[in-house]
mmCIF file of C-alpha atoms and ligand atoms in Angstrom:
data_model
loop_
_atom_site.group_PDB
_atom_site.id
_atom_site.type_symbol
_atom_site.label_atom_id
_atom_site.label_comp_id
_atom_site.label_asym_id
_atom_site.label_seq_id
_atom_site.Cartn_x
_atom_site.Cartn_y
_atom_site.Cartn_z
ATOM 1 C CA MET A 1260 -0.047 -0.165 0.009
ATOM 2 C CA LYS A 1261 1.224 3.560 -0.771
ATOM 3 C CA SER A 1262 1.520 6.161 2.033
ATOM 4 C CA THR A 1263 1.057 9.518 0.619
ATOM 5 C CA PHE A 1264 2.456 12.755 2.674
ATOM 6 C CA PHE A 1265 1.937 14.882 0.221
ATOM 7 C CA PRO A 1266 0.138 18.163 1.565
ATOM 8 C CA GLY A 1267 -2.126 18.396 -1.308
ATOM 9 C CA PRO A 1268 -3.767 16.566 -3.164
ATOM 10 C CA SER A 1269 -3.249 14.609 -0.248
ATOM 11 C CA LYS A 1270 -4.642 11.508 1.453
ATOM 12 C CA VAL A 1271 -8.430 10.749 1.317
ATOM 13 C CA TYR A 1272 -9.964 9.399 4.169
ATOM 14 C CA PRO A 1273 -10.532 5.665 4.101
ATOM 15 C CA GLN A 1274 -14.160 5.948 4.344
ATOM 16 C CA VAL A 1275 -14.246 7.882 1.152
ATOM 17 C CA GLY A 1276 -14.247 4.662 -0.899
ATOM 18 C CA ARG A 1277 -17.546 3.599 0.543
ATOM 19 C CA TYR A 1278 -19.221 6.823 0.098
ATOM 20 C CA MET A 1279 -18.087 6.961 -3.488
ATOM 21 C CA GLN A 1280 -20.095 3.521 -4.111
ATOM 22 C CA ASP A 1281 -22.594 4.889 -2.046
ATOM 23 C CA ALA A 1282 -23.068 7.949 -4.435
ATOM 24 C CA PHE A 1283 -23.252 5.878 -7.491
ATOM 25 C CA SER A 1284 -25.750 3.443 -5.923
ATOM 26 C CA GLN A 1285 -28.013 6.034 -4.917
ATOM 27 C CA GLY A 1286 -28.009 7.926 -8.193
ATOM 28 C CA ILE A 1287 -26.037 11.037 -6.694
ATOM 29 C CA LEU A 1288 -24.067 11.021 -9.672
ATOM 30 C CA SER A 1289 -27.006 11.914 -11.859
ATOM 31 C CA LEU A 1290 -28.702 14.192 -9.736
ATOM 32 C CA ASN A 1291 -30.221 17.068 -10.873
ATOM 33 C CA HIS A 1292 -28.638 20.542 -9.257
ATOM 34 C CA ARG A 1293 -32.299 22.148 -9.372
ATOM 35 C CA SER A 1294 -33.964 19.093 -7.312
ATOM 36 C CA LYS A 1295 -35.254 19.072 -3.773
ATOM 37 C CA GLU A 1296 -32.670 15.848 -3.075
ATOM 38 C CA PHE A 1297 -29.899 18.124 -4.269
ATOM 39 C CA MET A 1298 -30.902 21.213 -2.034
ATOM 40 C CA ALA A 1299 -31.078 18.986 1.064
ATOM 41 C CA ILE A 1300 -27.686 17.244 0.439
ATOM 42 C CA CYS A 1301 -26.622 20.990 0.326
ATOM 43 C CA GLU A 1302 -28.031 22.378 3.125
ATOM 44 C CA ASN A 1303 -26.923 19.499 5.306
ATOM 45 C CA THR A 1304 -23.356 20.000 4.375
ATOM 46 C CA VAL A 1305 -23.335 23.720 5.005
ATOM 47 C CA ARG A 1306 -25.004 22.946 8.402
ATOM 48 C CA LEU A 1307 -22.583 20.115 9.129
ATOM 49 C CA MET A 1308 -19.828 22.802 8.185
ATOM 50 C CA HIS A 1309 -21.061 25.261 10.981
ATOM 51 C CA GLU A 1310 -21.287 22.450 13.581
ATOM 52 C CA LYS A 1311 -18.258 20.349 13.045
ATOM 53 C CA LEU A 1312 -15.804 23.065 11.951
ATOM 54 C CA ASN A 1313 -17.036 25.742 14.398
ATOM 55 C CA ILE A 1314 -18.393 28.263 11.865
ATOM 56 C CA PRO A 1315 -20.374 31.198 13.731
ATOM 57 C CA SER A 1316 -24.101 31.082 12.368
ATOM 58 C CA ASP A 1317 -24.394 34.026 11.379
ATOM 59 C CA TYR A 1318 -21.251 33.240 8.600
ATOM 60 C CA ARG A 1319 -22.341 32.356 4.946
ATOM 61 C CA ILE A 1320 -20.645 29.556 3.351
ATOM 62 C CA PHE A 1321 -20.343 28.857 -0.434
ATOM 63 C CA PHE A 1322 -19.096 26.441 -2.873
ATOM 64 C CA THR A 1323 -16.753 27.342 -5.550
ATOM 65 C CA SER A 1324 -14.236 25.096 -8.071
ATOM 66 C CA SER A 1325 -10.825 25.555 -6.080
ATOM 67 C CA SER A 1326 -8.934 28.164 -3.516
ATOM 68 C CA THR A 1327 -7.431 29.524 -6.566
ATOM 69 C CA GLU A 1328 -11.140 30.858 -7.706
ATOM 70 C CA CYS A 1329 -11.707 32.291 -4.456
ATOM 71 C CA TRP A 1330 -8.566 34.480 -4.557
ATOM 72 C CA GLU A 1331 -10.282 36.049 -7.653
ATOM 73 C CA ILE A 1332 -13.604 35.902 -6.197
ATOM 74 C CA HIS A 1333 -12.529 38.120 -3.320
ATOM 75 C CA ALA A 1334 -10.533 40.290 -5.569
ATOM 76 C CA GLN A 1335 -13.502 41.014 -7.884
ATOM 77 C CA SER A 1336 -16.734 40.817 -5.701
ATOM 78 C CA LEU A 1337 -14.995 42.235 -2.269
ATOM 79 C CA VAL A 1338 -12.181 44.724 -3.229
ATOM 80 C CA ALA A 1339 -13.393 48.338 -4.600
ATOM 81 C CA LYS A 1340 -9.537 49.281 -5.187
ATOM 82 C CA GLN A 1341 -7.163 47.627 -2.596
ATOM 83 C CA SER A 1342 -5.977 44.925 -0.659
ATOM 84 C CA HIS A 1343 -3.053 44.441 1.453
ATOM 85 C CA HIS A 1344 -1.025 41.227 1.236
ATOM 86 C CA LEU A 1345 1.418 40.249 4.063
ATOM 87 C CA TYR A 1346 2.758 37.158 2.960
ATOM 88 C CA ASN A 1347 5.962 35.199 3.984
ATOM 89 C CA GLY A 1348 5.860 32.259 1.087
ATOM 90 C CA ALA A 1349 4.501 31.132 -2.690
ATOM 91 C CA PHE A 1350 1.048 30.859 -1.712
ATOM 92 C CA GLY A 1351 0.583 34.091 0.184
ATOM 93 C CA LYS A 1352 2.510 35.573 -3.057
ATOM 94 C CA LYS A 1353 0.373 33.917 -5.651
ATOM 95 C CA TRP A 1354 -2.606 35.118 -4.067
ATOM 96 C CA PHE A 1355 -1.172 39.051 -4.303
ATOM 97 C CA GLU A 1356 -0.457 38.553 -7.734
ATOM 98 C CA TYR A 1357 -3.927 37.043 -8.751
ATOM 99 C CA ALA A 1358 -4.825 40.301 -6.793
ATOM 100 C CA LYS A 1359 -2.840 43.009 -8.455
ATOM 101 C CA ASN A 1360 -3.967 41.506 -11.962
ATOM 102 C CA LEU A 1361 -7.680 42.272 -10.811
ATOM 103 C CA ARG A 1362 -7.040 45.094 -9.002
ATOM 104 C CA PRO A 1363 -3.851 47.049 -9.651
ATOM 105 C CA ALA A 1364 -3.754 49.505 -6.713
ATOM 106 C CA SER A 1365 -3.564 46.301 -4.207
ATOM 107 C CA THR A 1366 -0.276 46.130 -2.444
ATOM 108 C CA GLY A 1367 1.813 43.343 -0.790
ATOM 109 C CA VAL A 1368 4.660 43.097 1.609
ATOM 110 C CA ALA A 1369 6.681 39.580 2.073
ATOM 111 C CA PHE A 1370 8.451 38.944 4.953
ATOM 112 C CA SER A 1371 10.498 35.894 6.316
ATOM 113 C CA TYR A 1372 9.178 32.713 7.402
ATOM 114 C CA ASP A 1373 11.168 33.408 10.820
ATOM 115 C CA SER A 1374 9.343 36.224 11.644
ATOM 116 C CA SER A 1375 5.669 36.712 12.624
ATOM 117 C CA VAL A 1376 3.011 38.688 10.622
ATOM 118 C CA LEU A 1377 2.417 40.817 13.923
ATOM 119 C CA SER A 1378 5.927 42.441 13.154
ATOM 120 C CA GLN A 1379 4.529 43.668 9.553
ATOM 121 C CA LEU A 1380 1.080 45.495 10.273
ATOM 122 C CA GLU A 1381 2.852 48.858 10.285
ATOM 123 C CA THR A 1382 2.937 48.413 6.440
ATOM 124 C CA LEU A 1383 -0.705 48.741 6.469
ATOM 125 C CA PRO A 1384 -1.648 51.573 3.973
ATOM 126 C CA LYS A 1385 -4.612 54.025 5.215
ATOM 127 C CA LYS A 1386 -6.681 53.038 1.953
ATOM 128 C CA ALA A 1387 -6.416 49.401 2.331
ATOM 129 C CA GLU A 1388 -9.953 47.785 2.334
ATOM 130 C CA TRP A 1389 -8.437 44.214 3.445
ATOM 131 C CA LEU A 1390 -5.537 42.661 4.772
ATOM 132 C CA CYS A 1391 -5.225 39.682 3.237
ATOM 133 C CA ILE A 1392 -3.131 36.770 5.300
ATOM 134 C CA THR A 1393 -2.217 32.914 4.490
ATOM 135 C CA GLN A 1394 -3.547 31.488 7.777
ATOM 136 C CA ASN A 1395 -1.482 28.228 6.860
ATOM 137 C CA GLU A 1396 1.313 28.593 4.449
ATOM 138 C CA THR A 1397 1.460 25.441 2.465
ATOM 139 C CA SER A 1398 4.859 26.171 0.988
ATOM 140 C CA ASN A 1399 6.773 26.504 4.094
ATOM 141 C CA GLY A 1400 4.910 24.931 7.121
ATOM 142 C CA THR A 1401 3.992 28.578 8.921
ATOM 143 C CA GLN A 1402 0.858 29.636 10.295
ATOM 144 C CA VAL A 1403 -0.846 32.524 11.997
ATOM 145 C CA ARG A 1404 -2.225 31.426 14.964
ATOM 146 C CA PRO A 1405 -5.754 32.432 15.625
ATOM 147 C CA SER A 1406 -4.738 34.127 18.431
ATOM 148 C CA ASP A 1407 -2.641 36.439 16.550
ATOM 149 C CA LEU A 1408 -5.640 37.062 14.069
ATOM 150 C CA GLN A 1409 -7.404 38.229 17.227
ATOM 151 C CA LYS A 1410 -5.122 40.477 18.181
ATOM 152 C CA ILE A 1411 -4.884 42.011 14.493
ATOM 153 C CA ARG A 1412 -8.871 42.075 14.812
ATOM 154 C CA LYS A 1413 -8.613 44.068 18.297
ATOM 155 C CA GLN A 1414 -5.954 46.564 16.991
ATOM 156 C CA PHE A 1415 -7.831 47.225 13.730
ATOM 157 C CA PRO A 1416 -11.618 46.473 14.416
ATOM 158 C CA HIS A 1417 -12.691 48.485 10.938
ATOM 159 C CA LEU A 1418 -10.109 46.923 9.040
ATOM 160 C CA LEU A 1419 -11.764 43.627 6.682
ATOM 161 C CA ILE A 1420 -9.267 40.638 7.021
ATOM 162 C CA ALA A 1421 -9.259 37.853 4.713
ATOM 163 C CA ALA A 1422 -7.780 34.362 5.250
ATOM 164 C CA ASP A 1423 -6.187 31.334 3.318
ATOM 165 C CA ALA A 1424 -6.899 27.878 5.410
ATOM 166 C CA THR A 1425 -6.477 25.730 2.091
ATOM 167 C CA SER A 1426 -4.202 23.457 4.061
ATOM 168 C CA SER A 1427 -5.655 23.751 7.721
ATOM 169 C CA LEU A 1428 -9.608 24.193 7.273
ATOM 170 C CA GLY A 1429 -10.686 20.515 8.888
ATOM 171 C CA GLY A 1430 -7.488 20.143 10.785
ATOM 172 C CA ILE A 1431 -7.543 23.146 13.219
ATOM 173 C CA ASP A 1432 -9.959 25.632 14.792
ATOM 174 C CA VAL A 1433 -8.503 28.403 12.496
ATOM 175 C CA GLY A 1434 -10.746 31.139 14.235
ATOM 176 C CA ILE A 1435 -13.261 31.826 11.798
ATOM 177 C CA ALA A 1436 -14.762 34.578 13.859
ATOM 178 C CA HIS A 1437 -11.612 36.448 13.929
ATOM 179 C CA ALA A 1438 -11.688 37.059 10.199
ATOM 180 C CA ASP A 1439 -14.212 38.018 7.436
ATOM 181 C CA PHE A 1440 -13.211 35.979 4.400
ATOM 182 C CA TRP A 1441 -12.040 32.635 4.531
ATOM 183 C CA HIS A 1442 -11.470 30.103 1.717
ATOM 184 C CA ALA A 1443 -9.944 26.191 1.692
ATOM 185 C CA SER A 1444 -9.947 23.522 -1.000
ATOM 186 C CA VAL A 1445 -10.818 20.048 0.095
ATOM 187 C CA GLN A 1446 -8.197 18.111 -1.451
ATOM 188 C CA LYS A 1447 -5.912 19.052 1.302
ATOM 189 C CA CYS A 1448 -6.732 18.807 5.152
ATOM 190 C CA LEU A 1449 -10.173 17.963 4.642
ATOM 191 C CA GLY A 1450 -9.008 14.434 2.888
ATOM 192 C CA LEU A 1451 -11.382 14.196 0.150
ATOM 193 C CA PRO A 1452 -10.769 14.144 -3.809
ATOM 194 C CA ALA A 1453 -9.651 17.649 -5.709
ATOM 195 C CA GLY A 1454 -12.559 19.760 -7.368
ATOM 196 C CA LEU A 1455 -14.461 21.886 -4.565
ATOM 197 C CA GLY A 1456 -13.507 25.080 -3.187
ATOM 198 C CA ILE A 1457 -15.267 26.718 0.187
ATOM 199 C CA MET A 1458 -15.589 30.312 0.794
ATOM 200 C CA ILE A 1459 -16.882 31.518 4.145
ATOM 201 C CA CYS A 1460 -17.955 35.182 4.405
ATOM 202 C CA SER A 1461 -18.819 37.427 7.735
ATOM 203 C CA PRO A 1462 -21.825 39.454 8.043
ATOM 204 C CA LYS A 1463 -19.358 42.268 7.375
ATOM 205 C CA ALA A 1464 -17.813 40.950 4.260
ATOM 206 C CA MET A 1465 -21.513 40.236 2.573
ATOM 207 C CA GLU A 1466 -21.949 44.108 3.572
ATOM 208 C CA LYS A 1467 -18.926 45.014 1.603
ATOM 209 C CA ALA A 1468 -19.970 42.636 -1.323
ATOM 210 C CA LYS A 1469 -23.342 45.053 -1.894
ATOM 211 C CA GLN A 1470 -21.369 48.175 -1.595
ATOM 212 C CA VAL A 1471 -18.808 46.704 -4.104
ATOM 213 C CA ASN A 1472 -21.767 45.252 -6.485
ATOM 214 C CA HIS A 1473 -19.724 43.312 -8.712
ATOM 215 C CA THR A 1474 -21.737 41.983 -11.858
ATOM 216 C CA GLY A 1475 -21.121 40.997 -15.274
ATOM 217 C CA VAL A 1476 -19.434 37.187 -14.718
ATOM 218 C CA TYR A 1477 -21.024 34.241 -13.728
ATOM 219 C CA ASN A 1478 -19.554 33.906 -10.125
ATOM 220 C CA THR A 1479 -19.861 37.101 -8.504
ATOM 221 C CA LEU A 1480 -20.007 36.742 -5.007
ATOM 222 C CA LEU A 1481 -23.587 38.394 -4.962
ATOM 223 C CA ASN A 1482 -24.838 35.887 -7.784
ATOM 224 C CA ILE A 1483 -23.382 32.863 -5.809
ATOM 225 C CA ALA A 1484 -25.055 34.015 -2.745
ATOM 226 C CA LYS A 1485 -28.655 34.728 -4.338
ATOM 227 C CA ASN A 1486 -28.361 30.871 -5.528
ATOM 228 C CA MET A 1487 -27.050 29.897 -2.226
ATOM 229 C CA GLU A 1488 -30.137 31.042 -0.338
ATOM 230 C CA GLN A 1489 -31.996 28.329 -2.186
ATOM 231 C CA PHE A 1490 -29.069 25.651 -1.474
ATOM 232 C CA GLN A 1491 -28.069 25.962 -5.267
ATOM 233 C CA THR A 1492 -25.725 27.121 -7.536
ATOM 234 C CA ALA A 1493 -25.638 29.175 -10.504
ATOM 235 C CA TYR A 1494 -23.811 26.675 -12.430
ATOM 236 C CA THR A 1495 -24.041 22.526 -12.374
ATOM 237 C CA PRO A 1496 -21.770 22.098 -9.274
ATOM 238 C CA ASN A 1497 -19.332 19.215 -8.078
ATOM 239 C CA VAL A 1498 -22.475 17.289 -6.939
ATOM 240 C CA LEU A 1499 -20.237 14.414 -5.925
ATOM 241 C CA GLY A 1500 -17.720 16.523 -4.178
ATOM 242 C CA ILE A 1501 -20.538 18.136 -2.151
ATOM 243 C CA TYR A 1502 -21.695 14.842 -1.080
ATOM 244 C CA LEU A 1503 -18.455 13.129 -0.129
ATOM 245 C CA LEU A 1504 -17.597 16.505 1.734
ATOM 246 C CA MET A 1505 -21.210 15.693 3.553
ATOM 247 C CA ARG A 1506 -20.539 12.428 4.364
ATOM 248 C CA VAL A 1507 -17.037 12.642 5.740
ATOM 249 C CA LEU A 1508 -18.447 15.629 7.712
ATOM 250 C CA GLU A 1509 -20.998 13.179 9.523
ATOM 251 C CA SER A 1510 -18.162 10.828 10.014
ATOM 252 C CA LEU A 1511 -15.695 13.501 11.837
ATOM 253 C CA PRO A 1512 -15.618 14.232 15.432
ATOM 254 C CA THR A 1513 -15.849 17.890 16.399
ATOM 255 C CA ILE A 1514 -12.661 20.160 15.485
ATOM 256 C CA ALA A 1515 -11.460 20.400 18.924
ATOM 257 C CA GLU A 1516 -10.869 16.832 19.170
ATOM 258 C CA VAL A 1517 -9.413 16.790 15.572
ATOM 259 C CA GLU A 1518 -6.964 19.489 16.270
ATOM 260 C CA ALA A 1519 -6.027 18.043 19.714
ATOM 261 C CA LYS A 1520 -4.744 14.665 17.751
ATOM 262 C CA LEU A 1521 -2.905 16.630 15.089
ATOM 263 C CA VAL A 1522 -1.029 19.088 17.759
ATOM 264 C CA LYS A 1523 -0.134 16.230 19.498
ATOM 265 C CA ARG A 1524 1.196 14.639 16.375
ATOM 266 C CA ARG A 1525 2.828 18.274 15.437
ATOM 267 C CA ALA A 1526 4.897 18.263 18.546
ATOM 268 C CA ALA A 1527 5.520 14.722 18.117
ATOM 269 C CA TRP A 1528 7.175 15.146 14.480
ATOM 270 C CA HIS A 1529 9.417 18.587 16.201
ATOM 271 C CA ARG A 1530 10.745 16.027 19.038
ATOM 272 C CA PHE A 1531 11.369 13.280 16.303
ATOM 273 C CA PHE A 1532 13.492 15.845 13.846
ATOM 274 C CA ALA A 1533 15.328 17.613 16.758
ATOM 275 C CA PRO A 1534 18.266 14.747 17.065
ATOM 276 C CA PHE A 1535 18.846 14.875 13.492
ATOM 277 C CA ALA A 1536 22.336 16.433 12.315
ATOM 278 C CA GLN A 1537 20.834 16.535 8.620
ATOM 279 C CA LEU A 1538 17.543 17.862 9.071
ATOM 280 C CA LYS A 1539 15.862 20.827 10.674
ATOM 281 C CA VAL A 1540 12.404 22.050 10.989
ATOM 282 C CA LEU A 1541 12.165 24.968 8.822
ATOM 283 C CA THR A 1542 10.292 26.911 11.277
ATOM 284 C CA PRO A 1543 10.391 25.333 14.702
ATOM 285 C CA GLN A 1544 9.281 28.289 16.752
ATOM 286 C CA GLU A 1545 5.813 27.076 18.576
ATOM 287 C CA SER A 1546 4.092 30.471 17.884
ATOM 288 C CA MET A 1547 4.559 30.461 13.723
ATOM 289 C CA ALA A 1548 5.144 26.465 13.265
ATOM 290 C CA SER A 1549 2.173 25.467 11.305
ATOM 291 C CA ASP A 1550 0.332 22.075 12.861
ATOM 292 C CA THR A 1551 -1.057 20.428 9.521
ATOM 293 C CA VAL A 1552 2.023 21.004 7.106
ATOM 294 C CA ILE A 1553 5.673 20.038 8.334
ATOM 295 C CA CYS A 1554 8.432 21.552 6.434
ATOM 296 C CA VAL A 1555 11.897 20.081 6.660
ATOM 297 C CA GLN A 1556 15.032 21.566 5.469
ATOM 298 C CA ALA A 1557 18.369 19.647 4.428
ATOM 299 C CA GLU A 1558 21.050 19.537 1.737
ATOM 300 C CA PRO A 1559 19.333 19.447 -1.834
ATOM 301 C CA SER A 1560 21.119 16.336 -2.347
ATOM 302 C CA LEU A 1561 19.393 14.728 0.599
ATOM 303 C CA VAL A 1562 16.024 16.133 0.017
ATOM 304 C CA LYS A 1563 16.612 14.515 -3.435
ATOM 305 C CA GLU A 1564 17.417 11.089 -2.037
ATOM 306 C CA ILE A 1565 14.877 10.946 0.576
ATOM 307 C CA ILE A 1566 12.206 11.747 -2.018
ATOM 308 C CA GLU A 1567 13.657 8.935 -4.279
ATOM 309 C CA LYS A 1568 14.229 6.259 -1.725
ATOM 310 C CA GLY A 1569 10.426 7.063 0.012
ATOM 311 C CA LYS A 1570 8.982 6.330 -3.540
ATOM 312 C CA LYS A 1571 10.707 3.273 -4.004
ATOM 313 C CA GLU A 1572 9.112 2.169 -0.988
ATOM 314 C CA ASP A 1573 5.786 3.524 -1.577
ATOM 315 C CA ILE A 1574 6.055 6.302 0.733
ATOM 316 C CA LEU A 1575 4.991 9.427 -0.947
ATOM 317 C CA ILE A 1576 6.923 12.536 0.657
ATOM 318 C CA GLY A 1577 6.064 16.019 -0.432
ATOM 319 C CA GLY A 1578 8.611 17.934 -2.392
ATOM 320 C CA GLY A 1579 9.733 21.313 -1.552
ATOM 321 C CA TYR A 1580 7.627 24.075 -2.785
ATOM 322 C CA GLY A 1581 8.652 27.851 -5.001
ATOM 323 C CA ASP A 1582 11.794 29.165 -4.048
ATOM 324 C CA LEU A 1583 12.349 26.336 -1.133
ATOM 325 C CA LYS A 1584 12.009 23.485 -3.498
ATOM 326 C CA PRO A 1585 15.805 22.442 -3.614
ATOM 327 C CA GLU A 1586 16.175 22.345 0.218
ATOM 328 C CA THR A 1587 13.289 21.583 1.613
ATOM 329 C CA PHE A 1588 10.811 18.501 1.835
ATOM 330 C CA ARG A 1589 7.208 18.439 3.272
ATOM 331 C CA ILE A 1590 4.951 16.079 5.265
ATOM 332 C CA ALA A 1591 1.486 16.627 5.551
ATOM 333 C CA ASN A 1592 -0.071 16.100 9.174
ATOM 334 C CA PHE A 1593 -3.872 15.990 8.160
ATOM 335 C CA PRO A 1594 -6.220 13.936 9.944
ATOM 336 C CA ALA A 1595 -7.013 11.404 7.245
ATOM 337 C CA ILE A 1596 -3.249 10.078 7.767
ATOM 338 C CA SER A 1597 -3.096 6.951 9.884
ATOM 339 C CA GLU A 1598 -0.534 6.387 12.854
ATOM 340 C CA ALA A 1599 0.422 3.290 11.445
ATOM 341 C CA GLU A 1600 1.614 5.555 8.310
ATOM 342 C CA ILE A 1601 3.359 7.998 10.580
ATOM 343 C CA ILE A 1602 5.376 5.235 12.119
ATOM 344 C CA ARG A 1603 6.261 3.830 8.885
ATOM 345 C CA LEU A 1604 7.614 7.174 7.673
ATOM 346 C CA LYS A 1605 9.644 7.732 10.853
ATOM 347 C CA ARG A 1606 11.308 4.354 10.688
ATOM 348 C CA PHE A 1607 12.062 5.256 7.089
ATOM 349 C CA LEU A 1608 13.600 8.226 7.996
ATOM 350 C CA LYS A 1609 15.591 6.971 10.672
ATOM 351 C CA LYS A 1610 16.932 4.162 8.553
ATOM 352 C CA HIS A 1611 17.925 6.586 5.908
ATOM 353 C CA VAL A 1612 19.034 9.855 7.437
ATOM 354 C CA LYS A 1613 21.831 10.590 10.337
HETATM 355 C C1 PLP B 113 -2.948 24.774 -2.499
HETATM 356 C C2 PLP B 113 -3.400 25.885 -2.142
HETATM 357 C C3 PLP B 113 -4.102 26.776 -2.724
HETATM 358 C C4 PLP B 113 -4.354 26.717 -4.084
HETATM 359 O O1 PLP B 113 -5.410 25.484 -4.060
HETATM 360 P P1 PLP B 113 -6.140 25.106 -5.383
HETATM 361 O O2 PLP B 113 -7.453 24.280 -4.781
HETATM 362 O O3 PLP B 113 -5.506 24.192 -6.218
HETATM 363 O O4 PLP B 113 -6.734 26.080 -5.953
HETATM 364 C C5 PLP B 113 -4.211 28.001 -2.400
HETATM 365 N N1 PLP B 113 -3.597 28.486 -1.123
HETATM 366 C C6 PLP B 113 -2.993 27.326 -0.134
HETATM 367 C C7 PLP B 113 -2.410 27.848 0.857
HETATM 368 C C8 PLP B 113 -2.719 26.221 -0.790
HETATM 369 O O5 PLP B 113 -2.108 25.475 0.079
#
């Protein structure tokens, strides 16, 4: 059996196989997206997301195709002129680039994976409508802790905050109430096949959407929200993806329980790497280390060797991403990964690395 530790697309929950079979035998794959049956699945999925992921009841939840699409919807439907981006890695940088293409007045500041986002707040321009933050930076294994988001919220009560939780939603309680716009994809921490994006909006974000009043393309936030009032989408959606999300959410414990397990595993990974002379967790600081993606630094030749040897033993280790590609590898700490698989990977690393 292959064990995958890729941080996306990542290991799906083992029960997904059974749910897919159910979807086929129950006719979900041919379900009309205007039917009562679909609307009930959609409504139930949204209800379960509120319940299982601790999403406040006054926040609205929408489906898109991907996180990348959410970046564009945010820029077009929620930014009139300027968003400000603070990023320390490749995904945050990409978001800023997408935003700049659509709203050229948008600004961004890059900071080091070794420093806190809190040290960058003075760069915020007066006119910025949004502060955009990558809550979990998949490329380098750092995160903005919910407590830090809360501090930003307190310091700038009138500022709208957008947070990318693509590789953390479903793994930890990201603190939805501390930001106004969240987005994620299901193929990472939610342990599902790719092809579905999730967008979460606060009442303040919905107010802003009315002011911006973006029209003229099919997936404006206002159009998405109007359709979602009836638990529908403007286009024919990924019905299977929504159904699988519903089934997986039903099977999951509360996010607090999932988080407790992942935090323990993350701490164990950090302890595991501490004695290695040739390997180092890129950002080991507790205040910034991601709970869901472990990024490990090593000599480029060793990184290559570890990934290749792993492949031969059916252990798929995530390569580095962006600028850090040659000198890092990444290990997903997602809830779908089993304890037995982690033991297997630890044994493999002990065998091959000093
Ligand atoms: C994977 C990822 C994305 C892009 O997600 P898609 O579903 O491929 O669009 C965006 N942001 C972060 C932080 C990611 O990890």
